[in-house]
Short mmCIF file of C-alpha atoms and ligand atoms in Angstrom, two decimals:
data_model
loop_
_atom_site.label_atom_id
_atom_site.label_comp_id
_atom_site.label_asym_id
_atom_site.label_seq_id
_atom_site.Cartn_x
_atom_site.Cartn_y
_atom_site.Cartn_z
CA UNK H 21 -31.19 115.92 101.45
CA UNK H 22 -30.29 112.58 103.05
CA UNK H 23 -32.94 110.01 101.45
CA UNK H 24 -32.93 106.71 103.59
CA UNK H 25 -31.59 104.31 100.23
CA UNK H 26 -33.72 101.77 99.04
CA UNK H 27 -31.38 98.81 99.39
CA UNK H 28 -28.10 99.24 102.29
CA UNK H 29 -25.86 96.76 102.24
CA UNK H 30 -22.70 96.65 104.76
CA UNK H 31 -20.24 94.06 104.66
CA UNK H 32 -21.56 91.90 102.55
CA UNK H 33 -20.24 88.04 102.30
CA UNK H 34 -21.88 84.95 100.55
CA UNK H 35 -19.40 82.01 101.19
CA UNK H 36 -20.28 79.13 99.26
CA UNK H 37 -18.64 75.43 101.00
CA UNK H 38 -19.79 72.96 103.72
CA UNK H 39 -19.57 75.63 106.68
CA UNK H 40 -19.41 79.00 105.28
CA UNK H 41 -20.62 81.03 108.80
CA UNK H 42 -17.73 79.28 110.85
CA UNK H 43 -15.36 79.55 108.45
CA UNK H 44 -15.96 83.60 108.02
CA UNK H 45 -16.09 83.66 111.71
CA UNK H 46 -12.61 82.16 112.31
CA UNK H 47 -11.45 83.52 108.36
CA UNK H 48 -7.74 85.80 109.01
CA UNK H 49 -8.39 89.51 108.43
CA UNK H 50 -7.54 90.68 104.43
CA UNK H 51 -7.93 86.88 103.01
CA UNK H 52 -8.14 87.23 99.31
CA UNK H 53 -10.02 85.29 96.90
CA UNK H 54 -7.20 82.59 96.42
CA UNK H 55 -6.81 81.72 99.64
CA UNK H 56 -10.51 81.59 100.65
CA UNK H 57 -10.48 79.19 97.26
CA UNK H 58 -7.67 76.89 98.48
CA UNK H 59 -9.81 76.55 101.70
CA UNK H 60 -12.49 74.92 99.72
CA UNK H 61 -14.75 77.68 99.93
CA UNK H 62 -15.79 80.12 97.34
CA UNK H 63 -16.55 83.64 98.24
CA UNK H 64 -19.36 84.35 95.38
CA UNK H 65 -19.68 88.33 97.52
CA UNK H 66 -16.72 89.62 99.19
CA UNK H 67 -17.17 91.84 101.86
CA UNK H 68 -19.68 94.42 99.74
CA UNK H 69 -20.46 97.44 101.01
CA UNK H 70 -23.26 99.60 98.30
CA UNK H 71 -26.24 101.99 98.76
CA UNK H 72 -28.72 101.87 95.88
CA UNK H 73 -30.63 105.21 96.38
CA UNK H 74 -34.42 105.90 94.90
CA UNK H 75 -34.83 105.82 91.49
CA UNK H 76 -31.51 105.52 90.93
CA UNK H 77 -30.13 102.72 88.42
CA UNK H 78 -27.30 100.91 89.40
CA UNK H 79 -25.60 98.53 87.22
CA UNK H 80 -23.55 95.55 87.98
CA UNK H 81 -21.08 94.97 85.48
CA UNK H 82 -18.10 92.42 85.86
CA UNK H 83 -16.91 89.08 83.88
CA UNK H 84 -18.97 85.53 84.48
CA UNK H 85 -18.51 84.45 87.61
CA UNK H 86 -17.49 87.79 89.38
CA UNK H 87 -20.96 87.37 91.86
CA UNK H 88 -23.05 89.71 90.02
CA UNK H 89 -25.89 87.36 90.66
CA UNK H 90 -25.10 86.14 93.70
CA UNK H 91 -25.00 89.39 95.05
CA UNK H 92 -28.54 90.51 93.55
CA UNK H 93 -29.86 87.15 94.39
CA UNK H 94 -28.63 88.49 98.62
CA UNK H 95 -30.65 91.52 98.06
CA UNK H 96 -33.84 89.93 98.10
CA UNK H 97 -32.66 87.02 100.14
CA UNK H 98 -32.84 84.50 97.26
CA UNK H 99 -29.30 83.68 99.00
CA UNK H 100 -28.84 83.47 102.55
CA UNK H 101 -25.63 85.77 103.61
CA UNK H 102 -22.64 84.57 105.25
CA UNK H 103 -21.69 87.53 106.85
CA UNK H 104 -22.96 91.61 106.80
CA UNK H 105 -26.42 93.07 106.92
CA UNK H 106 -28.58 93.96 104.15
CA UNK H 107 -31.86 96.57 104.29
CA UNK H 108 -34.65 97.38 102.41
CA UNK H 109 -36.33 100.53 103.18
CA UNK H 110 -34.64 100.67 106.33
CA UNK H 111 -35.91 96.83 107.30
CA UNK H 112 -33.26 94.54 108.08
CA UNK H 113 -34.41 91.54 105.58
CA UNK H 114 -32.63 88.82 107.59
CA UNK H 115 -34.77 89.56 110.28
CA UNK H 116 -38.07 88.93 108.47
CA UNK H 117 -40.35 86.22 108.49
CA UNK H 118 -40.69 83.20 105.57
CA UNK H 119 -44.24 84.83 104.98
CA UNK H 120 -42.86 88.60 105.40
CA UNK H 121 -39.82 88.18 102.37
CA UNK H 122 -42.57 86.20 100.48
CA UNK H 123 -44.64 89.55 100.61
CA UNK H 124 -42.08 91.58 99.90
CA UNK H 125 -40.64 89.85 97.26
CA UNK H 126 -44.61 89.82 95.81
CA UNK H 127 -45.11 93.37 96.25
CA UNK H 128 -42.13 94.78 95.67
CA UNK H 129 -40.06 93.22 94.00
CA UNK H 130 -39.92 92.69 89.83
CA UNK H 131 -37.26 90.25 88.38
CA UNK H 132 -36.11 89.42 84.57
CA UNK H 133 -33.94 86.99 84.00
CA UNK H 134 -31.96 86.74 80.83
CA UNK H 135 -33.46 83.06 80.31
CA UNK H 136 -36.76 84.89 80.38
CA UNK H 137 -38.59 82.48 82.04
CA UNK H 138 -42.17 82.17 80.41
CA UNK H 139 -44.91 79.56 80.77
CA UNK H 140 -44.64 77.96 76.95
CA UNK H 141 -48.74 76.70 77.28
CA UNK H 142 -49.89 80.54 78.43
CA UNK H 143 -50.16 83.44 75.74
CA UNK H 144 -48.44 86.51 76.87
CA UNK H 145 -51.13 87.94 78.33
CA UNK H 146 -51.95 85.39 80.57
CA UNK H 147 -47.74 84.98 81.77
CA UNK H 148 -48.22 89.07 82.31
CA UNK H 149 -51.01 88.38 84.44
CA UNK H 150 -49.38 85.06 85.96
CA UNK H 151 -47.85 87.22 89.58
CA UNK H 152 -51.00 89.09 89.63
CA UNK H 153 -53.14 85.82 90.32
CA UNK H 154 -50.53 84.39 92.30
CA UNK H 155 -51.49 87.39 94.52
CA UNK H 156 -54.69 86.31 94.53
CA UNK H 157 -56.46 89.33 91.87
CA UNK H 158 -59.17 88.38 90.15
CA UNK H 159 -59.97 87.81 86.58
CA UNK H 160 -61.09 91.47 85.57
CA UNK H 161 -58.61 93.21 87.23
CA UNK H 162 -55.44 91.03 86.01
CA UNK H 163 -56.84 90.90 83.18
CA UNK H 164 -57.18 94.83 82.28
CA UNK H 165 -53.35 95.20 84.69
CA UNK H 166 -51.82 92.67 81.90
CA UNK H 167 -53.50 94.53 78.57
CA UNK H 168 -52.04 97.99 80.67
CA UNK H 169 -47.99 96.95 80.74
CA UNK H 170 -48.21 94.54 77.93
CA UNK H 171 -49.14 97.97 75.91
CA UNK H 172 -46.17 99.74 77.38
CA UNK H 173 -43.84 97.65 76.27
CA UNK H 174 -44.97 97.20 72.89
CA UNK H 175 -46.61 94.14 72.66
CA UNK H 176 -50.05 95.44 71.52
CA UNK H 177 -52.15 93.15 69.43
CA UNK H 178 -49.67 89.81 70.24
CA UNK H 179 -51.72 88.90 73.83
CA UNK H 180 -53.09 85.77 72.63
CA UNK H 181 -49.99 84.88 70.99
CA UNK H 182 -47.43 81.93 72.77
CA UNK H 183 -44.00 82.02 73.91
CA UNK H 184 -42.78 79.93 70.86
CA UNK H 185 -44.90 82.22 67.75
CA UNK H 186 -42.04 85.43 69.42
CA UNK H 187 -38.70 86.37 68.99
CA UNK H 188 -36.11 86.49 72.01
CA UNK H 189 -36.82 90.20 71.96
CA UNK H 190 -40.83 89.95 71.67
CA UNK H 191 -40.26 87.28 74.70
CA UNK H 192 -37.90 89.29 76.73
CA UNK H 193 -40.66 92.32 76.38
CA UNK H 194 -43.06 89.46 77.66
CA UNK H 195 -40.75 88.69 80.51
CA UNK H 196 -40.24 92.45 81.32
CA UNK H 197 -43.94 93.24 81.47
CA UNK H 198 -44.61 90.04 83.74
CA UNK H 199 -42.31 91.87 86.03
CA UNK H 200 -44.11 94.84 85.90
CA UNK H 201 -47.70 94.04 85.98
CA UNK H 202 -47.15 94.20 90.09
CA UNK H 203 -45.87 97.65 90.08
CA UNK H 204 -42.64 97.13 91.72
CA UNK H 205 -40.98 99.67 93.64
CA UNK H 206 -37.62 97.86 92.88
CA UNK H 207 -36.62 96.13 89.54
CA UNK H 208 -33.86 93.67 89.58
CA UNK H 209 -32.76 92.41 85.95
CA UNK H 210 -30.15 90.03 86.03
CA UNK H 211 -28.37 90.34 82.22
CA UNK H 212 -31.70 90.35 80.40
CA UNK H 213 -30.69 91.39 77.46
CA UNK H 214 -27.58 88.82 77.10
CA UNK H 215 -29.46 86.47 74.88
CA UNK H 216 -30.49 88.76 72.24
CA UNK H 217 -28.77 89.96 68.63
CA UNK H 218 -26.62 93.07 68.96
CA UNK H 219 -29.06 95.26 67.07
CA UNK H 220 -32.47 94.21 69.04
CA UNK H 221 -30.07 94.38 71.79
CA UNK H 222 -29.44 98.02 71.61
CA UNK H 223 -33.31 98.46 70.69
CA UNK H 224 -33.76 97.04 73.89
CA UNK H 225 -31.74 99.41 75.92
CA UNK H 226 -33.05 102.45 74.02
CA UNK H 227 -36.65 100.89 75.10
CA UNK H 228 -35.82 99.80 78.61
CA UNK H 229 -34.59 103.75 79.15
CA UNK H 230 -37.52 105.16 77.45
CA UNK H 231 -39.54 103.24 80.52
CA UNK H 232 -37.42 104.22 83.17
CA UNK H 233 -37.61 107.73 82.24
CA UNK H 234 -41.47 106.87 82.44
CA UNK H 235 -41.58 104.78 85.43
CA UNK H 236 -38.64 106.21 87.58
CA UNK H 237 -37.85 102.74 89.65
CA UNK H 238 -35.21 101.71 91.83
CA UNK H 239 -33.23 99.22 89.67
CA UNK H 240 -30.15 96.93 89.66
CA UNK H 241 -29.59 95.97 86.28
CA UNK H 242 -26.91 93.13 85.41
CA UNK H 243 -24.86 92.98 82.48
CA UNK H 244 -21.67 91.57 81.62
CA UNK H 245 -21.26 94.10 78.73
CA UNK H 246 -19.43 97.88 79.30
CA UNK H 247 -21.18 99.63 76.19
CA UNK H 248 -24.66 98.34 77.98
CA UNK H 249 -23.19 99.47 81.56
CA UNK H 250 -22.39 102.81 80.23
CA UNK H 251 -25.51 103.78 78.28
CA UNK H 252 -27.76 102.85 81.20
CA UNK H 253 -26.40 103.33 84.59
CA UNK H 254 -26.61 106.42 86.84
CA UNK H 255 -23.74 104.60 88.68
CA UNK H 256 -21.75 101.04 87.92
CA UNK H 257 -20.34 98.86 90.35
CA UNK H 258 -17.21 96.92 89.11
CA UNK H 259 -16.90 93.42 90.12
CA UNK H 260 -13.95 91.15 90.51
CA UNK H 261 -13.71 88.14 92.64
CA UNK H 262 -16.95 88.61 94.74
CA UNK H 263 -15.59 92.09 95.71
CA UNK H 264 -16.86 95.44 94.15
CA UNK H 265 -13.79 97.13 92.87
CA UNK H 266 -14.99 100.61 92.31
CA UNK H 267 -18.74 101.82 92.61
CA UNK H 268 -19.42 105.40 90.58
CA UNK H 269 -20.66 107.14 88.10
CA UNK H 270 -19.63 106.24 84.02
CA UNK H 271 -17.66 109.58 84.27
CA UNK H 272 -15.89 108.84 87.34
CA UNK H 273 -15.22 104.84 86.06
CA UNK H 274 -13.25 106.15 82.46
CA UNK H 275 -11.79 109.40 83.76
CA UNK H 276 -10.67 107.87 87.34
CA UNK H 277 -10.51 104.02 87.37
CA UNK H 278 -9.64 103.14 91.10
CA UNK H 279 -7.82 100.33 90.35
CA UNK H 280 -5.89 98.65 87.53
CA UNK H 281 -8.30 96.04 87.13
CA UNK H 282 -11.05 98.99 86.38
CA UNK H 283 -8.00 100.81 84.33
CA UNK H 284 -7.74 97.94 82.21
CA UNK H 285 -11.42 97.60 81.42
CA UNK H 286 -12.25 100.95 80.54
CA UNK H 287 -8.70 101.61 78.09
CA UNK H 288 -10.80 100.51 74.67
CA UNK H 289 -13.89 102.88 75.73
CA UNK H 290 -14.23 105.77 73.85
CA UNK H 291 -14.13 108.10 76.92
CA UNK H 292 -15.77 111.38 74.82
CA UNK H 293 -18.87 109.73 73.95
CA UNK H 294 -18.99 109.00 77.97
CA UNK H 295 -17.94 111.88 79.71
CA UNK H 296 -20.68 114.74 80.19
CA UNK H 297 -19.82 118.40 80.31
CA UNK H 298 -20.96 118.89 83.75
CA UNK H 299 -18.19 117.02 84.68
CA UNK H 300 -15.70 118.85 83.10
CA UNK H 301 -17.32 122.09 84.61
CA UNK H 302 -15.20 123.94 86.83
CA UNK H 303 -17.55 125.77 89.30
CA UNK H 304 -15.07 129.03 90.17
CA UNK H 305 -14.65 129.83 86.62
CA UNK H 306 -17.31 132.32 85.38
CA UNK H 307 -16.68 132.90 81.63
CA UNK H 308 -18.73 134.81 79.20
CA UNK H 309 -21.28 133.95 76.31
CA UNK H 310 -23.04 131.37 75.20
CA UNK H 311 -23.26 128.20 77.63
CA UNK H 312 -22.97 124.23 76.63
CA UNK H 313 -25.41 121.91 78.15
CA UNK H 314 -24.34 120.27 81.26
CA UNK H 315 -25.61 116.92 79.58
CA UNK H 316 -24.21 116.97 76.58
CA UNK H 317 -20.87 114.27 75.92
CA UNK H 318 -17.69 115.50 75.20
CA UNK H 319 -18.33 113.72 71.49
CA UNK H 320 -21.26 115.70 70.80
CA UNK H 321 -19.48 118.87 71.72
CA UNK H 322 -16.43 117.33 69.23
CA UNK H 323 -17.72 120.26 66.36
CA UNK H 324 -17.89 123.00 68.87
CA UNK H 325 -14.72 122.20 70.48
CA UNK H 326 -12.80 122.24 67.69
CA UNK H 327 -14.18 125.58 65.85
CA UNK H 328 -14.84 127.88 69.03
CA UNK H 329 -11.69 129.62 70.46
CA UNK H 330 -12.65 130.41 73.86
CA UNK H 331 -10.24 129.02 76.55
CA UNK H 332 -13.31 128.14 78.85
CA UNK H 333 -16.31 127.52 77.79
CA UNK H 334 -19.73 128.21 80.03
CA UNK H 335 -21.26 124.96 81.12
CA UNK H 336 -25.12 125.25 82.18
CA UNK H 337 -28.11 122.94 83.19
CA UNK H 338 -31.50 123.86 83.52
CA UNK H 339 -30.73 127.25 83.08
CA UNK H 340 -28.09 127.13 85.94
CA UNK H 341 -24.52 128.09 85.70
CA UNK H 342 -22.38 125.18 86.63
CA UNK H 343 -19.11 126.93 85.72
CA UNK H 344 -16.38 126.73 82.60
CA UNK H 345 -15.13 124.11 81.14
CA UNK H 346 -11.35 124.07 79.53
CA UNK H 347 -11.46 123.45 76.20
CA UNK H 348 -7.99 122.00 75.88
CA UNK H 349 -8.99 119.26 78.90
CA UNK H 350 -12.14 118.59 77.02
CA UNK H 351 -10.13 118.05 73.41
CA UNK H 352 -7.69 116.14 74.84
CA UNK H 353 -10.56 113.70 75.98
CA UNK H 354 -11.93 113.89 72.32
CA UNK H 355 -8.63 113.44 70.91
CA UNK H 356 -6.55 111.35 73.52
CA UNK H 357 -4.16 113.47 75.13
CA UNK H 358 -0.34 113.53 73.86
N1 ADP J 416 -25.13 77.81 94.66
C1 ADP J 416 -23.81 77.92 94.49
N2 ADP J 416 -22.97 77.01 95.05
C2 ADP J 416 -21.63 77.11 94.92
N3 ADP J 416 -21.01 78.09 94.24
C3 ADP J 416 -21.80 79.03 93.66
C4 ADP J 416 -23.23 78.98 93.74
N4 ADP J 416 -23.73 80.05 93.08
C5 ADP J 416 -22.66 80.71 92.59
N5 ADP J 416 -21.50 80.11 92.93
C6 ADP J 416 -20.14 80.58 92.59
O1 ADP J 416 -20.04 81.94 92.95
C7 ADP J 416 -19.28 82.65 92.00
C8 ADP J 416 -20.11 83.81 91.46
O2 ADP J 416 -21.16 83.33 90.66
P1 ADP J 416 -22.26 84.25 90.00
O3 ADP J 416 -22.78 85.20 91.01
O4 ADP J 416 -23.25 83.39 89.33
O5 ADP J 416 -21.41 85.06 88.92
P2 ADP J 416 -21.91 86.04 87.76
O6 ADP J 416 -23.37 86.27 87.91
O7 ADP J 416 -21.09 87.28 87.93
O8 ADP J 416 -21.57 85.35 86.47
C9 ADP J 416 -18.90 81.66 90.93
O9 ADP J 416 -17.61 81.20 91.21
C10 ADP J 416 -19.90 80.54 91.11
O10 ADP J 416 -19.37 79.33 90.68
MG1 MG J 417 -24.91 85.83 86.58
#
């Protein structure tokens, strides 16, 4: 089962200065950030390499400045690239025409910033329909696309209202549904939930998953925040630098950072409430009785681990055996080992 991905990238650079392609072109082999730096030039994406697959959500976590943007603004050519190659659906998108990465951006493509972005003097309904008559739709159909999303993300009975009579959360769902209303078949969402309280923050996320589960898009979500990386990715990719330090699932990130950088990051994460069973499961070992779900975190198992005796416990998914899991390995993730 070898799906084409959605987005390849290979070799990836963005070089930001007064000649960026000739100085990449004549750069020495294994130049780090520094150096590149005291050359004048800044390298916003270093040499990235990442597959986003179908329906998969990928999530670009590092600190400001790392080139989360920059390298989601490469993806759909917002940025011209240095160096590397770049396809969507198996279309080189350097090789496209002005009018071609208009279309696909138009068609394709949804994007939510975290500054949201609205038009203050339209009511929501009218920003929601907004990419739908810059594609030329008329009035009627817009109109009943725009009542359509604006309903599924929870907006009912506010499409007259403005920008300004919302909260930053009400907006954001504005700005999430205006990204929508073209049915794209890849989401980009660069930090949009950064401006918004903690607590309609995590609202937010539980909403934004509750959709995807729904919707089942390609996406490349941004955030500068770990708890927000780990409740929503299928896999992260670490940034430092320009360069992706480690690209994998939240399992794989806690239990085996790749580098200290990663380590470092991940040391204040609760690594129970992260790490699934499935993971644990070792597929040779065939013990007896009743079975844990392959889903379920280490924390919610915390009860059961403690109380049942059983040296390995059955791990199963969908009514597959996936193995045992060791119940010491799995407390000393709960616990913190000695
Ligand atoms: N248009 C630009 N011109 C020059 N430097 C830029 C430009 N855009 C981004 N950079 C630099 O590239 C680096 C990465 O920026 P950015 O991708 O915005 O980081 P992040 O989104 O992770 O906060 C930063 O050092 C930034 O200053
Ligand atoms: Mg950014």
């Amino acid at each position: 089962m070898t799906e084409q991905p959605v987005i390849s990238c290979k070799n990836v650079w963005k070089i930001f200065g007064s000649d960026p392609e000739k100085y990449l072109s004549n750069m020495p082999e294994g130049h780090s950030f520094d150096q590149i730096r005291a050359d004048g030039y800044i390298a916003g994406v270093k040499d990235v390499s990442i597959d986003v697959s179908k329906g998969e959500m990928l999530v670009i976590m590092g600190l400001s400045g790392s080139g989360k943007s920059t390298l989601v603004r490469c993806f759909s050519r917002l940025h011209e690239i240095t160096g590397g190659t770049i396809e969507v659906e198996g279309q080189d998108i350097m090789s496209l025409s002005e009018k071609e990465l208009i279309e696909l951006r138009r068609n394709k493509m949804g994007m939510v910033f975290q500054s949201f972005g609205l038009l203050p003097h339209r009511t929501v309904l009218e920003n929601v329909a907004f990419p739908l008559e810059m594609r030329g739709q008329d009035v009627h159909t817009r109109r009943a696309r725009a009542l359509e999303v604006v309903k599924l993300v929870g907006l009912e009975g506010r499409e007259e209202y403005f920008p300004r009579e919302l909260s930053g959360g009400q907006q954001q769902r504005v700005g999430i549904a205006r990204s929508l209303a073209i049915e794209p078949d890849i989401w980009f969402l660069d930090e949009p939930f950064s401006a918004l309280d903690p607590l309609i923050r995590r609202e937010m996320q539980d909403e934004f998953l509750r959709l995807q589960a729904m919707l089942n898009k390609t996406i490349v979500f941004i955030t500068h925040d770990f708890d927000e990386a780990l409740r929503l990715a299928d896999r992260i990719a670490i940034m430092k630098d320009g360069a992706v330090e480690q690209c994998d699932t939240p399992d794989q990130i806690v239990l085996n950072p790749a580098t200290e950088y990663v380590r470092k990051f991940t040391e204040e994460i609760d690594k129970a409430r992260v790490v699934r069973a499935r993971v644990l499961a070792d597929p040779s070992a065939k013990p007896e009785g009743e079975a844990v779900d392959g889903n379920a975190t280490v924390q919610s198992l915390a009860r059961l681990l403690v109380n049942d005796k059983r040296k390995t416990i059955p791990v199963s998914e969908d009514g597959k055996s996936l193995g045992g899991l060791d119940r010491q390995a799995a407390l000393d993730i709960l616990l913190g080992s000695e």
